[in-house]
Coordinates of C-alpha atoms in Angstrom, one line a residue:
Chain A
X750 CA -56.9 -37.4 80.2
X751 CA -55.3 -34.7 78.6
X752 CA -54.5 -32.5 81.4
X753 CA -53.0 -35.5 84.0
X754 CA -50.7 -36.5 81.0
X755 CA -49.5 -32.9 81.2
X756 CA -49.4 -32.7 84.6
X757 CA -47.5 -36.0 84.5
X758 CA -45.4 -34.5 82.6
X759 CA -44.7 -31.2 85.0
X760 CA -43.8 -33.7 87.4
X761 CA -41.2 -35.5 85.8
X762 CA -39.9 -32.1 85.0
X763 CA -39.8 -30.5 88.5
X764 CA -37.9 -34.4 89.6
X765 CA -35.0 -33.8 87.0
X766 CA -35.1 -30.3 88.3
X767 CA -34.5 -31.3 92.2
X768 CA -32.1 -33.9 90.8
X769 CA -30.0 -31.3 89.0
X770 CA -28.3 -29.4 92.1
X771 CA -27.1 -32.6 93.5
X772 CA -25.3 -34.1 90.3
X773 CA -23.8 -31.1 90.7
X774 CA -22.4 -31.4 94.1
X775 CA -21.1 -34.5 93.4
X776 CA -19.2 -34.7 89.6
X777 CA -17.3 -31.2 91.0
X778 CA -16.7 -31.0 94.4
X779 CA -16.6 -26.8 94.5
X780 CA -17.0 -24.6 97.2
X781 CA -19.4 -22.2 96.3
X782 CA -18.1 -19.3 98.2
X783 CA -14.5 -20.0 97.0
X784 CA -13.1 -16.8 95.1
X785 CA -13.8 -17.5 91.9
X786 CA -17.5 -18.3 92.5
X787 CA -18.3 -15.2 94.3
X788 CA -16.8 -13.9 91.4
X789 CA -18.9 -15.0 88.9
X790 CA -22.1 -14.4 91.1
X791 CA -21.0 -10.8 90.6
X792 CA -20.6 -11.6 87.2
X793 CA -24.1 -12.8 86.7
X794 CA -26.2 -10.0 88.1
X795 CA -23.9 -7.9 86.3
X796 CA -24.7 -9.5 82.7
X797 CA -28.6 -9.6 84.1
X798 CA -29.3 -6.0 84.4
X799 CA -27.5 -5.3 81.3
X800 CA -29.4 -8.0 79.2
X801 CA -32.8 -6.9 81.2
X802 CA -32.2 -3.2 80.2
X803 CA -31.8 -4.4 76.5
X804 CA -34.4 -6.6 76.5
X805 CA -36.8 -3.7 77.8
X806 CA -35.2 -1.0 75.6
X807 CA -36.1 -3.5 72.0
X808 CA -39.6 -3.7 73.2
X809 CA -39.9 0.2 73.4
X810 CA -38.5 0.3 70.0
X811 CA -41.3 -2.6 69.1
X812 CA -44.0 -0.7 69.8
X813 CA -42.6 3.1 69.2
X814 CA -42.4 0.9 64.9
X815 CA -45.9 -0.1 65.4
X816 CA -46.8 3.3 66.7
X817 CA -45.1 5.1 64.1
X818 CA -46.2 2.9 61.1
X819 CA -49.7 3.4 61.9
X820 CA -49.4 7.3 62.2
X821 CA -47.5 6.9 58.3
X822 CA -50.8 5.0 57.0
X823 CA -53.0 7.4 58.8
X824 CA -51.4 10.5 56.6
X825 CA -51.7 8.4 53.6
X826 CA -55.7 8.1 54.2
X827 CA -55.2 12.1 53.6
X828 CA -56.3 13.1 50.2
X829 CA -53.9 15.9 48.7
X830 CA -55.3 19.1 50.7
X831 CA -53.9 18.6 54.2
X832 CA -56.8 17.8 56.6
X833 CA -56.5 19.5 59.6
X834 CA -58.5 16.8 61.7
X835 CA -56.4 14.1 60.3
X836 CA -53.1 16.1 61.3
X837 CA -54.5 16.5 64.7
X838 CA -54.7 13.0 65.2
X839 CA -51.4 12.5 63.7
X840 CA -49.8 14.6 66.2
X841 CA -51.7 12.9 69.3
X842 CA -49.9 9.3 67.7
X843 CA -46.8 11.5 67.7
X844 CA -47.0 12.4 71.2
X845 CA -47.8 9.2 72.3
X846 CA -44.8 8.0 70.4
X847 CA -42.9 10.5 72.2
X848 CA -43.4 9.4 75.6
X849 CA -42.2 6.3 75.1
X850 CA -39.1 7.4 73.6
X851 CA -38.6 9.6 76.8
X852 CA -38.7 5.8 78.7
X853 CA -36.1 5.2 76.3
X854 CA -34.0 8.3 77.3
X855 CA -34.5 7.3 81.0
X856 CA -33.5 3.8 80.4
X857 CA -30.3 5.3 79.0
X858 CA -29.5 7.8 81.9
X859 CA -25.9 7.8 82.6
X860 CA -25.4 5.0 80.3
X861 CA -23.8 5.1 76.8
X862 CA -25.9 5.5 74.4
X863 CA -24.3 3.4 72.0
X864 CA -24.2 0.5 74.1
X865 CA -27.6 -0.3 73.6
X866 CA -27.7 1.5 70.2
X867 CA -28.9 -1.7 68.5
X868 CA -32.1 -2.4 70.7
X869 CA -33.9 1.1 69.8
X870 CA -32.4 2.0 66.2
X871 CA -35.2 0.2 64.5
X872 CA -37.9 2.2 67.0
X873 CA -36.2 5.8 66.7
X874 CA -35.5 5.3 62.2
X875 CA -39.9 4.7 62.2
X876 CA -40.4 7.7 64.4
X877 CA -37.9 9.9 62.1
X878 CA -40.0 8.6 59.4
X879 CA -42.8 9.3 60.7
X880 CA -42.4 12.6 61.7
X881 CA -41.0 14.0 58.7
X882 CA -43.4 12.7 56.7
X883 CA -46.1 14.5 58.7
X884 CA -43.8 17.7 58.5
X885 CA -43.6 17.6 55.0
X886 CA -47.5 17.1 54.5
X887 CA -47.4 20.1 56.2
X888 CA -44.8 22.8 55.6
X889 CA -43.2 20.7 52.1
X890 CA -39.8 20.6 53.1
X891 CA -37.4 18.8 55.4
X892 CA -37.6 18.3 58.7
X893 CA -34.1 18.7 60.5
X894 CA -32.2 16.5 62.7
X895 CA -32.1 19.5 65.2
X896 CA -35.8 20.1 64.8
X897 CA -35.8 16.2 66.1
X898 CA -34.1 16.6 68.9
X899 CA -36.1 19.6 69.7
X900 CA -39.1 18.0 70.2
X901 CA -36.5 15.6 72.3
X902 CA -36.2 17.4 75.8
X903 CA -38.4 16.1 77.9
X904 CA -39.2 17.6 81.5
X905 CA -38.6 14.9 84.0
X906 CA -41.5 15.4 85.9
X907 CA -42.2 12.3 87.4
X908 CA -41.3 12.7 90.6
X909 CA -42.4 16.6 91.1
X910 CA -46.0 16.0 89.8
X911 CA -47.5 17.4 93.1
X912 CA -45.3 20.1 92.9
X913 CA -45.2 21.5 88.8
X914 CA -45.4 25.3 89.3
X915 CA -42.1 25.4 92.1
X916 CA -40.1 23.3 89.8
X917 CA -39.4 26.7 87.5
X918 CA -38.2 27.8 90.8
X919 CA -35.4 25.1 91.3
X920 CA -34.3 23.8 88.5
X921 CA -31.2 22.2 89.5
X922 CA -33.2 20.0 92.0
X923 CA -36.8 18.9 90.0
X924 CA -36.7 20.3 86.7
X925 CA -33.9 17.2 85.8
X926 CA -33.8 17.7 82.0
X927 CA -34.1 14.6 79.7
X928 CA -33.2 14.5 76.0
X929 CA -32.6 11.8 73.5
X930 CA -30.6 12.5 70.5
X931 CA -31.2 11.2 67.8
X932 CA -27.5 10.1 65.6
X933 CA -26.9 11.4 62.4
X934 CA -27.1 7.9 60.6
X935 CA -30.3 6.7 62.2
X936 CA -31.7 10.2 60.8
X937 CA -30.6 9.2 57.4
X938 CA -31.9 6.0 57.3
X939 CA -35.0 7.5 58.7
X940 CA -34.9 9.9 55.3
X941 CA -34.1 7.5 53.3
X942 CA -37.7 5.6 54.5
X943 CA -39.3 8.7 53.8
X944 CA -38.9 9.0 50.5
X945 CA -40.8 4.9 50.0
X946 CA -43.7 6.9 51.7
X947 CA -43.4 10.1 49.2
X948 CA -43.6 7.8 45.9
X949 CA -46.2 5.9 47.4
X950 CA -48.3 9.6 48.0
X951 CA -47.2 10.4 44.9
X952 CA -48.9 7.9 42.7
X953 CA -51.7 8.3 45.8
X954 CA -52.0 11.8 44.6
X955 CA -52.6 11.8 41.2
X956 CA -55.2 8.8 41.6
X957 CA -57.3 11.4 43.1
X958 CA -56.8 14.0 40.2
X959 CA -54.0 16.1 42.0
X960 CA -52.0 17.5 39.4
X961 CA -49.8 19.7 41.6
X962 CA -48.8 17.8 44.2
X963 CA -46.6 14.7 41.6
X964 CA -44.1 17.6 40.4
X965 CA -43.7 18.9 43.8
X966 CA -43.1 15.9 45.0
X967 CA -40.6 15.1 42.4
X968 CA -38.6 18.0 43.0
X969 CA -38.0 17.4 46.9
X970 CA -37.0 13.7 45.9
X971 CA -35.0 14.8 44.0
X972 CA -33.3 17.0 46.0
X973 CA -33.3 13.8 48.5
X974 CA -31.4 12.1 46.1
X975 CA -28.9 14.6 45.6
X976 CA -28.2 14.7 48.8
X977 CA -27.9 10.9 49.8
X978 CA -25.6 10.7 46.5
X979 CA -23.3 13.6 47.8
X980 CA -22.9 11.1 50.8
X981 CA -22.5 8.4 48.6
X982 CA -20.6 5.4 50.0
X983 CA -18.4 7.5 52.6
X984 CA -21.7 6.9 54.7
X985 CA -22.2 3.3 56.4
X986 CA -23.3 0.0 54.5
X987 CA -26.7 0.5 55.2
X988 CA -27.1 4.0 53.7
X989 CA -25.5 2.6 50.5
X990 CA -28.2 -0.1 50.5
X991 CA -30.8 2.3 50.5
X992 CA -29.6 4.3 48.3
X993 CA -30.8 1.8 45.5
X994 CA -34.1 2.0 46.9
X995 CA -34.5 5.6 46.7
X996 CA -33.5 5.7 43.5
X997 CA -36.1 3.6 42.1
X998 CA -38.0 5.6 44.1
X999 CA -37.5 8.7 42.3
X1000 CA -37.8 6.5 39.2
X1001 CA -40.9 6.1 39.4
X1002 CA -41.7 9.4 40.7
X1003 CA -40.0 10.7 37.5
X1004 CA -42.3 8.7 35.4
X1005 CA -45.5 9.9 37.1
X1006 CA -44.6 13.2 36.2
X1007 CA -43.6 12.2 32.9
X1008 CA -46.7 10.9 32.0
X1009 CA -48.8 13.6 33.6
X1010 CA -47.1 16.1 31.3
X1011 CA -47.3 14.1 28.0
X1012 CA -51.2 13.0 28.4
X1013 CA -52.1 15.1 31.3
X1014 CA -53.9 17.2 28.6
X1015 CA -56.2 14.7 26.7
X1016 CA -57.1 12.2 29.9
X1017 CA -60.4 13.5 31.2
X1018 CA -58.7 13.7 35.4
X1019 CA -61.2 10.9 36.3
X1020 CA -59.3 8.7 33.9
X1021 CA -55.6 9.6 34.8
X1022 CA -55.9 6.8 37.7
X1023 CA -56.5 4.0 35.5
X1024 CA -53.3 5.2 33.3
X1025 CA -51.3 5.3 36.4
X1026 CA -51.9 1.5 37.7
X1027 CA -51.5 0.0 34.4
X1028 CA -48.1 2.3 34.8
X1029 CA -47.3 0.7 37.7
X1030 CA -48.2 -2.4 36.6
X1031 CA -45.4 -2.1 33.7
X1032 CA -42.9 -0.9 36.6
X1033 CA -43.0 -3.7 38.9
X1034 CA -41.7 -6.4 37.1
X1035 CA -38.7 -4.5 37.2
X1036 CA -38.8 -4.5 40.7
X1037 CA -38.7 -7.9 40.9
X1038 CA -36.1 -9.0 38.7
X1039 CA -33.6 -7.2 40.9
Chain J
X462 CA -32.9 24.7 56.4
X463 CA -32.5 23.6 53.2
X464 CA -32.3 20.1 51.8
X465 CA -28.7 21.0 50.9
X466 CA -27.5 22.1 54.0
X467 CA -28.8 19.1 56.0
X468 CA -27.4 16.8 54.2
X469 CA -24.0 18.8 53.8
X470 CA -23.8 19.3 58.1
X471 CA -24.2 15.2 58.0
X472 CA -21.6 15.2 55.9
X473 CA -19.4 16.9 57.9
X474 CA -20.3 14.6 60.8
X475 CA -19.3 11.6 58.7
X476 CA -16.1 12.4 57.4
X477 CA -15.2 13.3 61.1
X478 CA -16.4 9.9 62.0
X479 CA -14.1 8.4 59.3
X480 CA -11.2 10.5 60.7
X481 CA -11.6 9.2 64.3
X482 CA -12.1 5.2 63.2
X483 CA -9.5 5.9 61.3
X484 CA -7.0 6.8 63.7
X485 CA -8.1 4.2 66.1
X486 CA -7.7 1.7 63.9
X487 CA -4.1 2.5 63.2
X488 CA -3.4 2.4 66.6
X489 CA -5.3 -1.0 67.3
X490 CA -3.1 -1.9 64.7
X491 CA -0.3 -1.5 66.6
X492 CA -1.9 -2.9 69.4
X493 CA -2.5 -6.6 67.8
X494 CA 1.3 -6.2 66.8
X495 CA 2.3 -6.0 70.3
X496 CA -0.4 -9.2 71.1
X497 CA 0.8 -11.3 69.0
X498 CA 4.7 -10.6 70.1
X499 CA 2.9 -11.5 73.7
X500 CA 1.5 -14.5 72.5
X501 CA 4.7 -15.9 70.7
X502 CA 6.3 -15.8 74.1
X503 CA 4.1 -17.3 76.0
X504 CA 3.4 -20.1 73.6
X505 CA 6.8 -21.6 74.1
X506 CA 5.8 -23.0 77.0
X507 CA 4.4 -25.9 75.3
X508 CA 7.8 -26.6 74.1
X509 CA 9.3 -29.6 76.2
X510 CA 12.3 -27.3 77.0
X511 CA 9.4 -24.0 78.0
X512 CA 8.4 -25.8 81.1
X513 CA 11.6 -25.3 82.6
X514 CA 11.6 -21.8 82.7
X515 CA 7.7 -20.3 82.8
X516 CA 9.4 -17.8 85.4
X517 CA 11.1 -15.8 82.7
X518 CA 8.7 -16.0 80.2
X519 CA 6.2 -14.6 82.5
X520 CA 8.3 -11.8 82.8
X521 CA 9.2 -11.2 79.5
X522 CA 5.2 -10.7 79.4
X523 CA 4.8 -8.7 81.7
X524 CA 7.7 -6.2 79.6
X525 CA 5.5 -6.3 76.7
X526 CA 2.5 -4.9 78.8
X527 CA 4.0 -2.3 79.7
X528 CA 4.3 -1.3 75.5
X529 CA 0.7 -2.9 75.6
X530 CA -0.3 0.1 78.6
X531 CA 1.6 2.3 76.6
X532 CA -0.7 2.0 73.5
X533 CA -3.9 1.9 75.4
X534 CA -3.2 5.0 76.6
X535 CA -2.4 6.5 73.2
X536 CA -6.2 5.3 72.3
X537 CA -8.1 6.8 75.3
X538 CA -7.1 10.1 73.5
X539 CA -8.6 9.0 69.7
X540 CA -12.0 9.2 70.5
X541 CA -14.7 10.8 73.3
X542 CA -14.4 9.5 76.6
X543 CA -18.0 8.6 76.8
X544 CA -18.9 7.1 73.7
X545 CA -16.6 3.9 74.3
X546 CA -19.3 1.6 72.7
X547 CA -19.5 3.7 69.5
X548 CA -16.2 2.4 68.5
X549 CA -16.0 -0.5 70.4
X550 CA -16.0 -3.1 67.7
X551 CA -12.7 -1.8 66.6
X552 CA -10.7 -2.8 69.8
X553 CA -13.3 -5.2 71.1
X554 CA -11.1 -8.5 69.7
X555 CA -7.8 -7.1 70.1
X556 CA -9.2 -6.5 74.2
X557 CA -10.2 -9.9 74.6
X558 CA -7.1 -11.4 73.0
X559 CA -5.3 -9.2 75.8
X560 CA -7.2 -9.8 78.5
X561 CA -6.7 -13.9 77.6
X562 CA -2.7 -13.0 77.7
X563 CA -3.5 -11.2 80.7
X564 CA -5.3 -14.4 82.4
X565 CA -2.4 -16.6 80.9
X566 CA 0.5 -14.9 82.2
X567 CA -1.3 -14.6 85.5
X568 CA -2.3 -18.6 85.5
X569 CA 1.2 -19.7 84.5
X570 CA 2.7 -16.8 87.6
X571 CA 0.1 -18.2 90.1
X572 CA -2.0 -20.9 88.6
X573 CA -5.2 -18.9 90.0
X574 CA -8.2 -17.5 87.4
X575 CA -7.1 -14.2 87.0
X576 CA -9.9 -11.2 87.7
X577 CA -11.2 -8.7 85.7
X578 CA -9.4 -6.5 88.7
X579 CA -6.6 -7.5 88.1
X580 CA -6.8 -7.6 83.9
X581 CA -7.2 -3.9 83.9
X582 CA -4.5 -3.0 86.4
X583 CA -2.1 -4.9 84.0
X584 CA -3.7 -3.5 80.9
X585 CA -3.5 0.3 82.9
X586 CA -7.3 0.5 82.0
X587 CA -10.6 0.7 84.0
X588 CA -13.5 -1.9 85.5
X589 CA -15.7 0.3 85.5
X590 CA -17.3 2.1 82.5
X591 CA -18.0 5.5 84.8
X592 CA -14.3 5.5 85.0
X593 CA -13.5 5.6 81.4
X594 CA -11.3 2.9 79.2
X595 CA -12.3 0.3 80.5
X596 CA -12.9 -3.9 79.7
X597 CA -16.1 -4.6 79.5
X598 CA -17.2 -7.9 81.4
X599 CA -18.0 -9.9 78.1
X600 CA -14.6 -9.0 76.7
X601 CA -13.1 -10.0 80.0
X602 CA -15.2 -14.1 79.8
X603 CA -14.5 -14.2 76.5
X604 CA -10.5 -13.8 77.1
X605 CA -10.9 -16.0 80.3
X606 CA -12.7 -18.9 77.9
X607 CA -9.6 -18.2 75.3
X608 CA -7.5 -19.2 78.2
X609 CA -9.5 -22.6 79.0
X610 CA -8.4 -23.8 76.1
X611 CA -5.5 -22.9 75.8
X612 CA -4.2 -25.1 79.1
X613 CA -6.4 -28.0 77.8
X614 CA -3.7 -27.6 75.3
X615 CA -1.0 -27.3 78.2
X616 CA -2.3 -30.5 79.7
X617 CA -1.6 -32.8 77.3
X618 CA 1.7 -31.3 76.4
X619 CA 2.8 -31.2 80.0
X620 CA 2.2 -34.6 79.9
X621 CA 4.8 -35.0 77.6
X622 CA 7.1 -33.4 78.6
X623 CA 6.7 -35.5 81.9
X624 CA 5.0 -33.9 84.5
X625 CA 2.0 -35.5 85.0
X626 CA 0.5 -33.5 88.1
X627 CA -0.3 -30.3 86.2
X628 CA -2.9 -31.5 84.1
X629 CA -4.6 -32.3 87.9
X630 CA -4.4 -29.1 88.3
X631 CA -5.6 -27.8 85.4
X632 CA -8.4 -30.0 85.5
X633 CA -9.7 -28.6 88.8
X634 CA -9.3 -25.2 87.9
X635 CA -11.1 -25.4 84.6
X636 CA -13.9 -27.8 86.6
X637 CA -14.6 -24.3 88.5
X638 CA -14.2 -22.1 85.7
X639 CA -17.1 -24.1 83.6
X640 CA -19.5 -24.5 87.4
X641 CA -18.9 -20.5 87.2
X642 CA -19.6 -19.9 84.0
X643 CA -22.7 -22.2 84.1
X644 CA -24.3 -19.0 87.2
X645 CA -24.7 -17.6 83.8
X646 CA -27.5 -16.3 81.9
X647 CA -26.1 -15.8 78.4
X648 CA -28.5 -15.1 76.3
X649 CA -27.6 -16.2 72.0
X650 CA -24.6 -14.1 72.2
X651 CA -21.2 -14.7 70.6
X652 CA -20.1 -15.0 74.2
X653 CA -22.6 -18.0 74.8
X654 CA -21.0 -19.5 71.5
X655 CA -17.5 -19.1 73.0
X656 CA -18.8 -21.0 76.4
X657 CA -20.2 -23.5 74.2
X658 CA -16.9 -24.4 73.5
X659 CA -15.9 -24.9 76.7
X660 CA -18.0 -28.4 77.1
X661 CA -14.8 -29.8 74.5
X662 CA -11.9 -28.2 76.6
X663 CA -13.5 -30.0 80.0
X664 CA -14.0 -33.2 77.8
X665 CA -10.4 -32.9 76.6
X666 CA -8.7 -32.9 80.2
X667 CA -10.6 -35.3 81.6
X668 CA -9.4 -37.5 79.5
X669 CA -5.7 -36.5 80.3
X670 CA -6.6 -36.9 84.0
X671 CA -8.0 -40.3 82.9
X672 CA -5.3 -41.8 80.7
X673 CA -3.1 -40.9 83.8
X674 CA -5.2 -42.5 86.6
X675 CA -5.9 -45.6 85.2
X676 CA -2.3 -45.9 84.5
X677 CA -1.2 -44.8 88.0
X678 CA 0.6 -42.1 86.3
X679 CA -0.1 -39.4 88.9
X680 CA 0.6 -41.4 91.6
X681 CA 4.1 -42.5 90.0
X682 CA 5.4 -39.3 90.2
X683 CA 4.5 -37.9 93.6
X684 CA 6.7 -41.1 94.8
X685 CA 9.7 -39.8 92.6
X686 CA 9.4 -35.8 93.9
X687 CA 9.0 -37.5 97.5
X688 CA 11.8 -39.8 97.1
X689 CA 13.7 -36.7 95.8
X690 CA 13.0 -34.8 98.9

């Protein structure tokens, strides 16, 4: 029953469909290959490819967020010493990350960049995220835009696969050089993400008795902070907005730390856990109120 | 490198950022001054007296382009030739409102949809983006759409001031303009809002055309011009 009502349906569908076409012909009676038509036939392929190129550029970003969210929760599985299997794994994610983001710098081949700006931003702000968060796990400091864009240049080797060892020989005709540069604001914005990530390993941290790893923690926040406040507004409105963020951020950061160095000495460390989520508990409502 | 000196080098990158919005602002500035000096002229032709002479007013328009060209010029040199679409919000309305004038002047001169050829030759900019300065294809519709509405407007006040075979005309060319614009895919744009208003500038001259036939209006006066003859 079901299914012939739909396909009932389909029908009626596909009639006003056929029908369409001809109440066209007749309320305007325009030549279709008058001037202005052809004109906007051109027009339409035109806006096609440019709304197809989009369209495929926002679901690269898509899945480089996914991508790069699950490679953040990952590192946060690490327990303070970095794990060198863990990091391993991170970096595969990474990789894979990176290849897609190479689809995005083909996509954009002698297009401007900032035409489609607005499809990937979301995508590339994760992977900067990402990334430096693994970088800091590792070496405790910052990663750099230019150390981004680094690991950016990409070999386009696509169409010399057959051929990898002569492409060193000729540059100019196989080893086509692809880069994607990452802009200055989606790096901040990246940063400013980061540092969500670094309170959350923070309180992480001392949960599992790390004592160290809160004050070093704080100090590089802080030094986060400084810098985002240096910007201060001159930046754009969304730096600004974060900026909020990141300060409670450090808040609570500061209040770890706080509370490590007033009690640190009498709690037993198997107990410091259980003084840090009723802490927590006492800093949310805040949260909410604003 | 140090925490400090990343964030000072972004610094650096956004005060020069400022500086070159800046400067392009004060010449699109400049630029809407000269539009709306455009627009004032052109508008009188909905005056009972303007129909009599569109001729001069056309070329009175086609003097302030030349200030308008003059400007554009002065912006190609604010900013990096190839990052257009970086700034582009900041000239993006003043374009279309120019490229409407453009398709206005041009309609009045010819009574034919201008193209987007044609708006950058007057405009002394580019079609293509390769090129440089140049209008992109949205700013382009979204000027011609300006100018549908603007002779549904003309239509009814060149009925009143007596000539009722215009608004025929009008009403075929904008009957072509919306079977055109329906080839496209917009997708939920500001550009598909601005075509969504074009449903009300068809409505609004078909009723022109209608008050007119069923009173044998149109008719009337191709009797008068050919007794005149």
């Amino acid at each position: 029953m079901n299914r012939k009502e739909g396909e009932g349906f389909r029908k009626r569908k596909q009639d006003s469909l056929l029908t369409q076409p001809k109440k066209d012909e007749k309320d305007n009676n325009i030549n279709i290959s008058s001037p202005v038509m052809m004109a906007f036939k051109v027009f339409q392929v035109e806006l096609d490819t440019k709304h197809d190129k989009y369209e495929r550029l926002v679901k690269l970003s898509r899945d480089i967020t996914i991508e790069s969210k699950r490679t953040i929760f990952l590192l946060h599985r690490m327990t303070s010493v970095p794990d060198a299997e863990v990091l391993k794994e991170s970096e595969c994610k990474l990789d894979g990350i990176r290849l897609k983001i190479k689809q995005i710098a083909k996509e954009l081949i002698g297009e401007d960049l900032y035409q489609y700006h607005r499809a990937f931003t979301p995508g590339i702000q994760e992977y900067v995220e990402a990334i430096s968060f693994q970088h800091f796990i590792k070496e405790r400091s910052l990663l750099s835009l230019q150390e981004i864009n680094q690991r950016l240049i990409f070999a386009d080797n696509e169409n010399s696969e057959g051929s990898q060892g002569t492409s060193t020989d000729h540059p100019e005709q196989q080893g086509r050089v692809l880069f994607f540069q990452v802009t200055a604001i989606d790096y901040l914005l990246g940063i400013a993400d980061l540092t969500g990530e670094l309170m959350r390993m923070c309180i992480n941290s001392v949960g599992n008795g790390d004592i160290e790893t809160p004050f070093k923690l704080c100090q590089f926040l802080r030094q986060i902070y400084d810098g985002f406040s240096y910007i201060g507004n001159t930046g754009p409105y969304e730096v600004s907005k974060k900026l909020y963020t990141l300060k409670q951020s450090l808040g609570k950061v500061e209040d770890a730390c706080y509370t490590l160095k007033v009690r640190g000495s009498e709690i037993p460390k198997h107990m410091l856990a259980d003084v840090f989520t009723s802490r927590a508990a006492m800093i949310e409502p805040d949260e909410v109120m604003s | 490198m140090s925490v400090n000196e990343m964030f000072s080098s972004i610094q650096e990158f956004l005060s020069a950022d400022h500086d070159v919005r800046e400067d392009i602002r004060k010449v699109v500035q400049v630029l809407e001054q000269t539009a709306r000096e455009i627009l004032t002229v052109l508008q009188s032709v909905h005056q009972a007296t303007g129909f009599k002479d569109i001729p001069s007013k056309c070329l009175r328009a086609r003097e302030l382009f030349l200030t308008v060209r003059n400007h554009l010029g002065d912006l190609k040199t604010k900013f990096p030739a190839e990052q257009y679409y970086r700034f582009h919000e900041h000239w993006r309305f003043v374009l279309q409102r120019l490229a409407f004038l453009a398709a206005f002047v041009v309609y009045l001169e010819s009574e034919t949809l201008v193209t987007r050829e044609e708006v950058a030759q007057i405009l002394g900019i580019e079609v293509e983006r390769e090129k440089g300065f140049h209008l992109d294809i949205e700013d382009y519709l979204s000027g011609v759409l300006t100018l549908a509405s603007e002779l549904s407007r003309l239509a009814v006040n060149s009925v009143t001031a007596g000539d009722y075979t215009r608004p025929l005309r009008i009403s075929n060319f904008i009957n072509e303009l919306d079977s055109g614009f329906r080839l496209l895919n917009l997708k939920n744009d500001p550009l598909r809002k601005r075509y969504d208003g074009l449903k009300y500038d068809v409505k609004k001259i078909e009723e022109v055309v209608y008050d007119l036939s069923i009173r044998g209006l149109s008719k009337v006066q191709e009797s008068e011009t050919a007794y005149e003859k």
